[in-house]
Coordinates of N, CA and C in Angstrom, one line a residue:
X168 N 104.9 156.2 61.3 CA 105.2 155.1 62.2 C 104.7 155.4 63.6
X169 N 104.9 156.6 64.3 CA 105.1 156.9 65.4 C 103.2 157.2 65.5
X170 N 102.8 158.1 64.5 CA 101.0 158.1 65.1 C 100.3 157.2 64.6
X171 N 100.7 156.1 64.0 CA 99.6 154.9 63.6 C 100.3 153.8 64.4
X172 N 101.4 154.1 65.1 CA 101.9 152.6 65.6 C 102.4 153.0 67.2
X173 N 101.5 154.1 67.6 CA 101.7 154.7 69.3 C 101.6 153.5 70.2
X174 N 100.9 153.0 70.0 CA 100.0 152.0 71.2 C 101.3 150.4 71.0
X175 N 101.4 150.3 70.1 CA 102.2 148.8 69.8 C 104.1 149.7 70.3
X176 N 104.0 150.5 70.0 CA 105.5 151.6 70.9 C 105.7 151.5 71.8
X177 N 104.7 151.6 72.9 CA 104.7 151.9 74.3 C 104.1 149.9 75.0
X178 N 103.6 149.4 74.2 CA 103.8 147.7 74.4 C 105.3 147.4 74.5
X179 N 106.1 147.5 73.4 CA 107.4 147.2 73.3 C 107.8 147.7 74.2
X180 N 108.0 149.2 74.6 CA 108.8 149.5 76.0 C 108.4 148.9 77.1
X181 N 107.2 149.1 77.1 CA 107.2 148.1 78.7 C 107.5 146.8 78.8
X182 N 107.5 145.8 77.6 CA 108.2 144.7 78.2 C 109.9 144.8 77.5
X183 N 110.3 145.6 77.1 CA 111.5 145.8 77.0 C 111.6 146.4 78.1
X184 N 111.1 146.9 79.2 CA 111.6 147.3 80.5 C 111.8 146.7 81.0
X185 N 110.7 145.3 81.2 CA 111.1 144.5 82.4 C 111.8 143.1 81.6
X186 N 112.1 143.2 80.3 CA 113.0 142.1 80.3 C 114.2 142.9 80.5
X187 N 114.5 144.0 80.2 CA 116.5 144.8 80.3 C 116.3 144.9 81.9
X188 N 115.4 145.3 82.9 CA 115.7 145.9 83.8 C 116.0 144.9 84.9
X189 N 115.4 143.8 84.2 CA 115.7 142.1 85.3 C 116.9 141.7 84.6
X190 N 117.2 141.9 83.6 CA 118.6 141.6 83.0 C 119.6 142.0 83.5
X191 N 119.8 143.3 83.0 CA 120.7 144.1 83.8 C 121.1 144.3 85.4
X192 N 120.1 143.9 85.9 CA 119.9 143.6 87.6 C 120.5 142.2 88.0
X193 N 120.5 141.5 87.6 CA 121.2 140.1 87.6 C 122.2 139.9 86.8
X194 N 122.3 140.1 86.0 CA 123.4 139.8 85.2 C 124.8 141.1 84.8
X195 N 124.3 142.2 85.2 CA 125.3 143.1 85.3 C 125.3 143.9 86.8
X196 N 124.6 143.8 87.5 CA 124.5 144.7 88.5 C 124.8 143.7 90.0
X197 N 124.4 142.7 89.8 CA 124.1 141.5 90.9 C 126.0 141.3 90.9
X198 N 127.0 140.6 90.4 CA 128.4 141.1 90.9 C 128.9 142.1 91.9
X199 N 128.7 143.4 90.8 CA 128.8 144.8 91.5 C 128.1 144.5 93.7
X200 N 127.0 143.9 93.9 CA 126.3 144.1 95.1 C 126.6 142.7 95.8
X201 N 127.4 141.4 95.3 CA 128.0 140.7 95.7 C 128.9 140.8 96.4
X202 N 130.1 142.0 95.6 CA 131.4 142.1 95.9 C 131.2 143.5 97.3
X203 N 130.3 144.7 96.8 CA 130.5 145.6 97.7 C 129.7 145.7 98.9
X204 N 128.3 144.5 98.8 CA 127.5 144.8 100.0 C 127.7 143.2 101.1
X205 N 128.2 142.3 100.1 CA 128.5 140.9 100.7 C 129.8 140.7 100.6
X206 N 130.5 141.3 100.7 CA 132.1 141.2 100.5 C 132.3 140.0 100.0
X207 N 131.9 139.8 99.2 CA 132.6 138.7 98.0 C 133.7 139.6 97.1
X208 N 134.4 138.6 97.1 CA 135.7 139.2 96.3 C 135.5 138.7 94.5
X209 N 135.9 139.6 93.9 CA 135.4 139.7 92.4 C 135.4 139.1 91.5
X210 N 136.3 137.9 91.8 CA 136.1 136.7 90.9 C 135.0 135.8 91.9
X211 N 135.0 135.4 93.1 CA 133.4 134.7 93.5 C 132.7 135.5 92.9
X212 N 132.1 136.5 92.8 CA 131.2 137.1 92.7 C 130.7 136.5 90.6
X213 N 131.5 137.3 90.2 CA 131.4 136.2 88.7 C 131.4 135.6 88.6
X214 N 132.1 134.4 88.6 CA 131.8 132.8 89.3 C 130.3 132.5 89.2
X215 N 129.2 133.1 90.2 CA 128.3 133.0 90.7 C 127.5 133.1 89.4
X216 N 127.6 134.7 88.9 CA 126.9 134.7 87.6 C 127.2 134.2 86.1
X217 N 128.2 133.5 86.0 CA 128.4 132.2 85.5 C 127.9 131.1 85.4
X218 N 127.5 131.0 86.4 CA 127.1 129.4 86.9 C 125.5 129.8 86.2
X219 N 125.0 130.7 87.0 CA 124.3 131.5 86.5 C 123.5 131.6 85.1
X220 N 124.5 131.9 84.7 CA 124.1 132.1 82.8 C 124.0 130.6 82.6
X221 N 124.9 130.2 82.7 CA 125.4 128.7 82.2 C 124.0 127.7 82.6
X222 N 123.4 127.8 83.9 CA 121.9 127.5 83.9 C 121.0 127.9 82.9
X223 N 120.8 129.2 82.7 CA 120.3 129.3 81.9 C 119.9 129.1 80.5
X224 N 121.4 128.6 79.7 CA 121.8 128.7 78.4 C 121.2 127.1 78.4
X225 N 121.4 126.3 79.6 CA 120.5 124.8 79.4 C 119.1 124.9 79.6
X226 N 118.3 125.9 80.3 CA 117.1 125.6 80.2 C 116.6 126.4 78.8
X227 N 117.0 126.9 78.3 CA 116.6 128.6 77.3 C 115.9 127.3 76.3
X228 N 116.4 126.7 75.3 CA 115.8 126.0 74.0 C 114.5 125.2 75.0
X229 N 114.1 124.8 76.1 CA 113.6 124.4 76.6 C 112.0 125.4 76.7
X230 N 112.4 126.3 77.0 CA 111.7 127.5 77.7 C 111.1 128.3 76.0
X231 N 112.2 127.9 75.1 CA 111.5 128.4 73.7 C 110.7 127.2 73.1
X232 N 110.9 126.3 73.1 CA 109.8 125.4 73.1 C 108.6 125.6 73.8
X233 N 108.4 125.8 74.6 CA 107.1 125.7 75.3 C 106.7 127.6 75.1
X234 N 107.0 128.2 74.7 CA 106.7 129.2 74.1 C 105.7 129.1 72.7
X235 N 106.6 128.0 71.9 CA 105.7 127.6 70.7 C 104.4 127.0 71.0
X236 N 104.3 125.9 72.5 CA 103.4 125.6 72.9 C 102.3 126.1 73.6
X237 N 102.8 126.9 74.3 CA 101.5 127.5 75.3 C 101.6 129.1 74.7
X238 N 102.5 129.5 74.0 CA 102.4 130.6 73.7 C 103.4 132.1 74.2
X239 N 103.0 133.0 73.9 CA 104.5 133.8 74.8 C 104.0 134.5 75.5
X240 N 102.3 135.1 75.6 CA 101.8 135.8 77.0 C 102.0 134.8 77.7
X241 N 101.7 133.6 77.9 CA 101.3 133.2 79.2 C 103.1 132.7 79.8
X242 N 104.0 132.9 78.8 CA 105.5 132.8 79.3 C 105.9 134.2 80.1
X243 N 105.7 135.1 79.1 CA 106.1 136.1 79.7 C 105.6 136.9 81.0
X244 N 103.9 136.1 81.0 CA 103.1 137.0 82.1 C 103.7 136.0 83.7
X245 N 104.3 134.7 83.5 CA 104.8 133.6 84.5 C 106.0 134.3 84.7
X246 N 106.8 135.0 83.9 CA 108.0 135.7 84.3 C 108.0 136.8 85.0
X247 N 106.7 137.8 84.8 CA 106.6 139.0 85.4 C 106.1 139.0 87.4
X248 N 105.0 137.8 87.0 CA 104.7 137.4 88.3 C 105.3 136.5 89.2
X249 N 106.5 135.8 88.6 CA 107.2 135.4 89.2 C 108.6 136.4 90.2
X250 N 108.8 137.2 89.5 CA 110.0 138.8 90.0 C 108.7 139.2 90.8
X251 N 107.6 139.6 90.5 CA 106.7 140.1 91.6 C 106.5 139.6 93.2
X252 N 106.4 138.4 92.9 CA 106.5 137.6 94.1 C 107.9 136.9 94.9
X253 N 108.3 137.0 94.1 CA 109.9 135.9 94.3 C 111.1 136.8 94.2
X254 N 111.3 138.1 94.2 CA 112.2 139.2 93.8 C 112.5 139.7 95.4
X255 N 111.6 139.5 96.2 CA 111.8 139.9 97.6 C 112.6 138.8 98.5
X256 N 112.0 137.3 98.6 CA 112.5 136.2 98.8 C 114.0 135.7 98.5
X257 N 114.2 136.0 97.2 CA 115.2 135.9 96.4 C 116.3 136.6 96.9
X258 N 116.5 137.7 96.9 CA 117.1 138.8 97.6 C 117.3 138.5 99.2
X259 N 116.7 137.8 99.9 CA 117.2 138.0 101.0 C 117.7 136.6 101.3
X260 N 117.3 135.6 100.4 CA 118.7 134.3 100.2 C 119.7 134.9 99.9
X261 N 119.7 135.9 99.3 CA 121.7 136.3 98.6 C 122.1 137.1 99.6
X262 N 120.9 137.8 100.6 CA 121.8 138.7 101.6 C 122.1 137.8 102.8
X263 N 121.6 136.6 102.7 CA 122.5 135.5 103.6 C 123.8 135.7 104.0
X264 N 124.2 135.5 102.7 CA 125.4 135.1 102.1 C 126.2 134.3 101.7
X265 N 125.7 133.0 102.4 CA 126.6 131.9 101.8 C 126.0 131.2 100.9
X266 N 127.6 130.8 100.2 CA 127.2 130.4 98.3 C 125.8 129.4 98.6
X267 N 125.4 128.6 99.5 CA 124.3 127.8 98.5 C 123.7 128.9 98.6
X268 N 122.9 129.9 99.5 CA 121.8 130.9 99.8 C 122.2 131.5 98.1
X269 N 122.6 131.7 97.9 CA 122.9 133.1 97.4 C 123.1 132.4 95.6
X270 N 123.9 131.3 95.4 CA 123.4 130.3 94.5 C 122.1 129.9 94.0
X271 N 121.2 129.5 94.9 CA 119.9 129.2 95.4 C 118.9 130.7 94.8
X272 N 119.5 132.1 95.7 CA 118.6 133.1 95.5 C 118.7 133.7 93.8
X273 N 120.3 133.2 93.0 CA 120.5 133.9 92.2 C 119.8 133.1 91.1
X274 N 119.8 131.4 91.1 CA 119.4 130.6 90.4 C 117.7 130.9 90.4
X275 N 117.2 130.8 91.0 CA 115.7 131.5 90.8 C 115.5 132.2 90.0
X276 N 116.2 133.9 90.2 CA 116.2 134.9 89.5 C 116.4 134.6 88.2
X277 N 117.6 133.7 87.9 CA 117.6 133.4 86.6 C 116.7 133.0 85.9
X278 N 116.1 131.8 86.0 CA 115.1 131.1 85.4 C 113.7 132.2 85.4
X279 N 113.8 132.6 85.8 CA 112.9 133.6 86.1 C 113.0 134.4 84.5
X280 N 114.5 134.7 84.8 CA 114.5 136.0 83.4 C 114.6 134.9 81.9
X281 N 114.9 133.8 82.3 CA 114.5 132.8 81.1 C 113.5 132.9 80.5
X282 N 112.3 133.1 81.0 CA 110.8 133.7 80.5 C 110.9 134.5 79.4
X283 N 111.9 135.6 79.6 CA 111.6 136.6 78.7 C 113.1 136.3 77.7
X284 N 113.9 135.9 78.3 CA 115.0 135.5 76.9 C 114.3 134.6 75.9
X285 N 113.4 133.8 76.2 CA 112.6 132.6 75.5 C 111.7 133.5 74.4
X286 N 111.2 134.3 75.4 CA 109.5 134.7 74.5 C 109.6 136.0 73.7
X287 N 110.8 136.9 74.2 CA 110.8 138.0 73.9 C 111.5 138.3 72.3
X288 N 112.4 137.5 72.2 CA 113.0 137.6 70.1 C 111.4 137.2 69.1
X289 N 110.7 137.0 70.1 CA 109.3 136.3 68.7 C 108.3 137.3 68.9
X290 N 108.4 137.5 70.3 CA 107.1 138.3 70.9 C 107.2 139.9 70.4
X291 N 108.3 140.2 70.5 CA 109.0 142.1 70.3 C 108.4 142.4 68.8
X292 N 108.9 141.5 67.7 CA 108.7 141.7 66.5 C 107.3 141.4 65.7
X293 N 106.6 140.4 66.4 CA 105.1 140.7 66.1 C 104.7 141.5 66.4
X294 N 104.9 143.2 67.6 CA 104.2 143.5 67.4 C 103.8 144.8 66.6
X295 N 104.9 144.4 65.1 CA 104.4 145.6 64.4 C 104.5 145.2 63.2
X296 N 103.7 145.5 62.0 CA 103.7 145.2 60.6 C 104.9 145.4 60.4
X297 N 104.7 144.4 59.2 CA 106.1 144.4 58.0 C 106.5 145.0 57.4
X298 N 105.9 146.4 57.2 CA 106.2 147.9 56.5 C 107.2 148.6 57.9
X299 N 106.9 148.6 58.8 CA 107.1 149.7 60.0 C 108.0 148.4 60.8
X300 N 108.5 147.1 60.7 CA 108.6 146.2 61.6 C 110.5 146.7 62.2
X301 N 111.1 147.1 61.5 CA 112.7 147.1 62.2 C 112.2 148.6 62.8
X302 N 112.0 149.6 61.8 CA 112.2 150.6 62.5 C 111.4 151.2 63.5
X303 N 110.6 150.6 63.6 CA 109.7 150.6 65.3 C 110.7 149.9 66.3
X304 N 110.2 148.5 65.8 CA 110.8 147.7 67.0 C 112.9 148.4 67.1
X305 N 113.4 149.4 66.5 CA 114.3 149.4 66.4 C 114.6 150.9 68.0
X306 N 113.4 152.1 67.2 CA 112.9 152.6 68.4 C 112.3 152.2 69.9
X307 N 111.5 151.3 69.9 CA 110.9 151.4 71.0 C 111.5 150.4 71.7
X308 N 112.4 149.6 71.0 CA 113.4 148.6 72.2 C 114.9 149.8 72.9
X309 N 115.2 150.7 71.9 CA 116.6 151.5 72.2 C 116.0 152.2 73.2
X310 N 115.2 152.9 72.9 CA 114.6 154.0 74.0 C 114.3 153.3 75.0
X311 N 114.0 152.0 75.3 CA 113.2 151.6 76.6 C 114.9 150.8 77.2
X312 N 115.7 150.2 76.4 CA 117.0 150.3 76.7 C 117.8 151.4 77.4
X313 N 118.1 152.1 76.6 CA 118.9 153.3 77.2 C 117.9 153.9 78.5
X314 N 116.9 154.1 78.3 CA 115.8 155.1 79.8 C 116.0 154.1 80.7
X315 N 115.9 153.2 80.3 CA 115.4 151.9 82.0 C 116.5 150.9 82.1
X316 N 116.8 150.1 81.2 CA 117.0 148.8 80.9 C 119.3 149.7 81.4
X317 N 119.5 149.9 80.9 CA 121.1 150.3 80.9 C 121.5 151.4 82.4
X318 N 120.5 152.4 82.6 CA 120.3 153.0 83.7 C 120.2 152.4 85.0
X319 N 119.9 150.8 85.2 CA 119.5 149.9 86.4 C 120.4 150.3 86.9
X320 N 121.8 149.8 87.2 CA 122.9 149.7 88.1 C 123.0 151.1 88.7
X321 N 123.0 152.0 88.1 CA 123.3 153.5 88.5 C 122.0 154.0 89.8
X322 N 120.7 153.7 88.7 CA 119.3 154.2 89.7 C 119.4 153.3 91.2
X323 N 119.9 152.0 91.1 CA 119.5 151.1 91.9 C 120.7 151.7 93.0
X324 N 121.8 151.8 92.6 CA 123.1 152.2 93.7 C 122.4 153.3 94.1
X325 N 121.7 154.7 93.3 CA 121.3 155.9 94.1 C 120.2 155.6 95.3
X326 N 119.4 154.5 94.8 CA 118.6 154.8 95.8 C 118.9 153.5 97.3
X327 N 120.0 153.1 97.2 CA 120.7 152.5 98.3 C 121.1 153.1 99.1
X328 N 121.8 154.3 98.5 CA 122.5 155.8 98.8 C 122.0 156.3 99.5
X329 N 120.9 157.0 99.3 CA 119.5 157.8 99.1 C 118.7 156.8 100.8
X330 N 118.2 156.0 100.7 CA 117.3 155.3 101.8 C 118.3 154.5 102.7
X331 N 119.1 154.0 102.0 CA 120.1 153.0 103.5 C 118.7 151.7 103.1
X332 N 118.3 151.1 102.5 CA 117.4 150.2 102.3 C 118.2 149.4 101.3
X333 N 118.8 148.4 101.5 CA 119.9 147.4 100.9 C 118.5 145.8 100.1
X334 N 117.2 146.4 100.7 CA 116.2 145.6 99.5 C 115.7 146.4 98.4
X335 N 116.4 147.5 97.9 CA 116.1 148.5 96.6 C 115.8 147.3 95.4
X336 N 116.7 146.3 95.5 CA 117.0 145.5 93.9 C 116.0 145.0 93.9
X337 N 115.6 144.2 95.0 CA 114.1 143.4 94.8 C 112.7 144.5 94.4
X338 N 112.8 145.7 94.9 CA 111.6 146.6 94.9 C 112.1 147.2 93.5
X339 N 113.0 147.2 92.6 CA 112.9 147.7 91.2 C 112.5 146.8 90.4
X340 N 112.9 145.4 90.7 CA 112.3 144.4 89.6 C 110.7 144.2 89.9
X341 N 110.6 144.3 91.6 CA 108.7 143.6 91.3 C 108.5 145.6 90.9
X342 N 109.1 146.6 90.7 CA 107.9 147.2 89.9 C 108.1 147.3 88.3
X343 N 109.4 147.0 88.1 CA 109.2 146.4 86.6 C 108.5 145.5 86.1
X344 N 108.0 144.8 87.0 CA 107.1 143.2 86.8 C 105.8 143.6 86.7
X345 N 105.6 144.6 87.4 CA 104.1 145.2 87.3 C 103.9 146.3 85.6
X346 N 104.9 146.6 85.3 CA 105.0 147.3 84.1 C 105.3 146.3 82.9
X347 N 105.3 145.0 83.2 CA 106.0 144.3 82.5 C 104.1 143.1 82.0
X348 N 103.8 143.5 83.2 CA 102.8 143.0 83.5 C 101.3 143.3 82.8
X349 N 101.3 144.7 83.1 CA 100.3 145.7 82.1 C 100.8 145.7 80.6
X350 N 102.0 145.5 79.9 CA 102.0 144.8 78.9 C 101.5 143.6 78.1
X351 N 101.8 142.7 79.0 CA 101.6 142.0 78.6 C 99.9 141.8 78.4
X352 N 99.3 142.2 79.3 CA 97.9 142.2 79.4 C 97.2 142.8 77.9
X353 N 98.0 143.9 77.3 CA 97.3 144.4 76.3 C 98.1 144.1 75.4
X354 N 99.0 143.1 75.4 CA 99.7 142.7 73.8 C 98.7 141.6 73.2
X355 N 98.7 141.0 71.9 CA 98.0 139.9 71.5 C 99.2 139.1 71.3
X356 N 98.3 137.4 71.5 CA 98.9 136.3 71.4 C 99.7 136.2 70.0
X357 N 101.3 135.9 69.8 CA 101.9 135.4 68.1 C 102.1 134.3 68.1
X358 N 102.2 133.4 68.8 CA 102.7 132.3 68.8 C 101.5 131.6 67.8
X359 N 101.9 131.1 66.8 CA 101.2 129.9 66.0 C 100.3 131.1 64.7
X360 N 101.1 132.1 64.7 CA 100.5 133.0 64.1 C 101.6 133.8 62.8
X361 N 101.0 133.9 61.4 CA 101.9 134.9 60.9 C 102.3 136.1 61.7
X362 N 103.2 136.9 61.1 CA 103.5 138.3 61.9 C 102.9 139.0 61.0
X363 N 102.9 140.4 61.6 CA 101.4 140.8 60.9 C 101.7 142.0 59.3
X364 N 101.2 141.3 58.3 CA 101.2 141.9 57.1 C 102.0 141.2 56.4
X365 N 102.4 140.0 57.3 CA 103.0 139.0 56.3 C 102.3 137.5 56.6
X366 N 102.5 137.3 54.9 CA 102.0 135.5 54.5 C 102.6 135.0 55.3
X367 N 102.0 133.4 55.3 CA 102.6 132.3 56.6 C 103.7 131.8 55.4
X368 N 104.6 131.1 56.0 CA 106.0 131.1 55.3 C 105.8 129.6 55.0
X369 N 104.6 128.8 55.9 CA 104.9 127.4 55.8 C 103.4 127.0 55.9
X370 N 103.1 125.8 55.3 CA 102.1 125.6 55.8 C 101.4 124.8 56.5
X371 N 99.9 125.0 57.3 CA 99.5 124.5 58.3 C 98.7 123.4 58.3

């Protein structure tokens, strides 16, 4: 698995990076920097990413739809360049601080990581045959998990630590976006496609 399926391993990690590392940045880490760098007290601060999710959970079957339609690079490559561009902007609505800013800067981010909640359960598992398909994708999602994706909150507080630079969060997502980005460039299109080494289930 590991020397015939190197190249489709190191695909999976990189957009398992930048879908866990924008995950985990918003949706676990973004409270934490609510409460201790904007003095929001700990229930606003969840609150926030509530509303948050809750956005999201109404546009997501939306955003998987149009995945079947246009496909999942061109979803997931609109997610990567969207944190690239919008991760700086975004961030400095929430260091405003008040709820609409910061409502406003968080709600972006989300829909943003919508991209990759949408495309990534179809996109991950194409890309490895049906002989090798769980226990690749079983590897190269855990390891890109645990290295990057679960480590966000810790790396990102060090290097706040470390520089006194309170825009660290925006500069870890656009360079996950850039890693996220070079993925996507060398993955192939699945959408409207068997997964590979298996028959089409239905027909066309």
């Amino acid at each position: 698995m590991i020397t015939t399926q190197w190249k489709a391993l190191l695909l999976c990690v990189g957009l398992v990076l930048v879908f866990n590392v924008t995950d985990y940045m918003l949706l676990s880490y973004m409270p934490s920097y609510l409460t201790s760098e904007l003095h929001y007290d700990e229930t606003h601060g969840l609150l926030v990413v509530l509303a948050v999710m809750v956005l999201m959970m109404i546009v997501q079957p939306f955003a998987g739809a149009l995945t079947d339609r246009v496909g999942r690079r061109p979803v997931i490559a609109a997610g990567c360049a969207g944190f690239l561009a919008l991760s700086v902007p975004a961030l400095l609505l929430i260091r405003q601080g008040s709820l609409a800013a910061v409502g406003l800067g968080m709600g972006a981010l989300g829909l943003l990581l919508v991209c990759f909640t949408a495309a990534m359960p179809s996109a991950l598992p194409a890309l490895f045959p049906t002989r090798v398909r769980y226990g690749s994708l079983s590897i190269g999602f855990n390891i890109s998990v645990s290295l990057f994706g679960g480590t966000t909150p810790l790396v990102v507080t060090a290097l706040i630590s470390t520089t006194g630079n309170m825009m660290m969060p925006a500069y870890y997502m656009m360079a996950a976006a850039v890693i996220g980005g070079i993925a996507v460039w060398f993955m192939q299109e699945s959408a409207g496609h068997p997964l590979p080494g298996s028959a089409p289930s239905v027909e066309r």
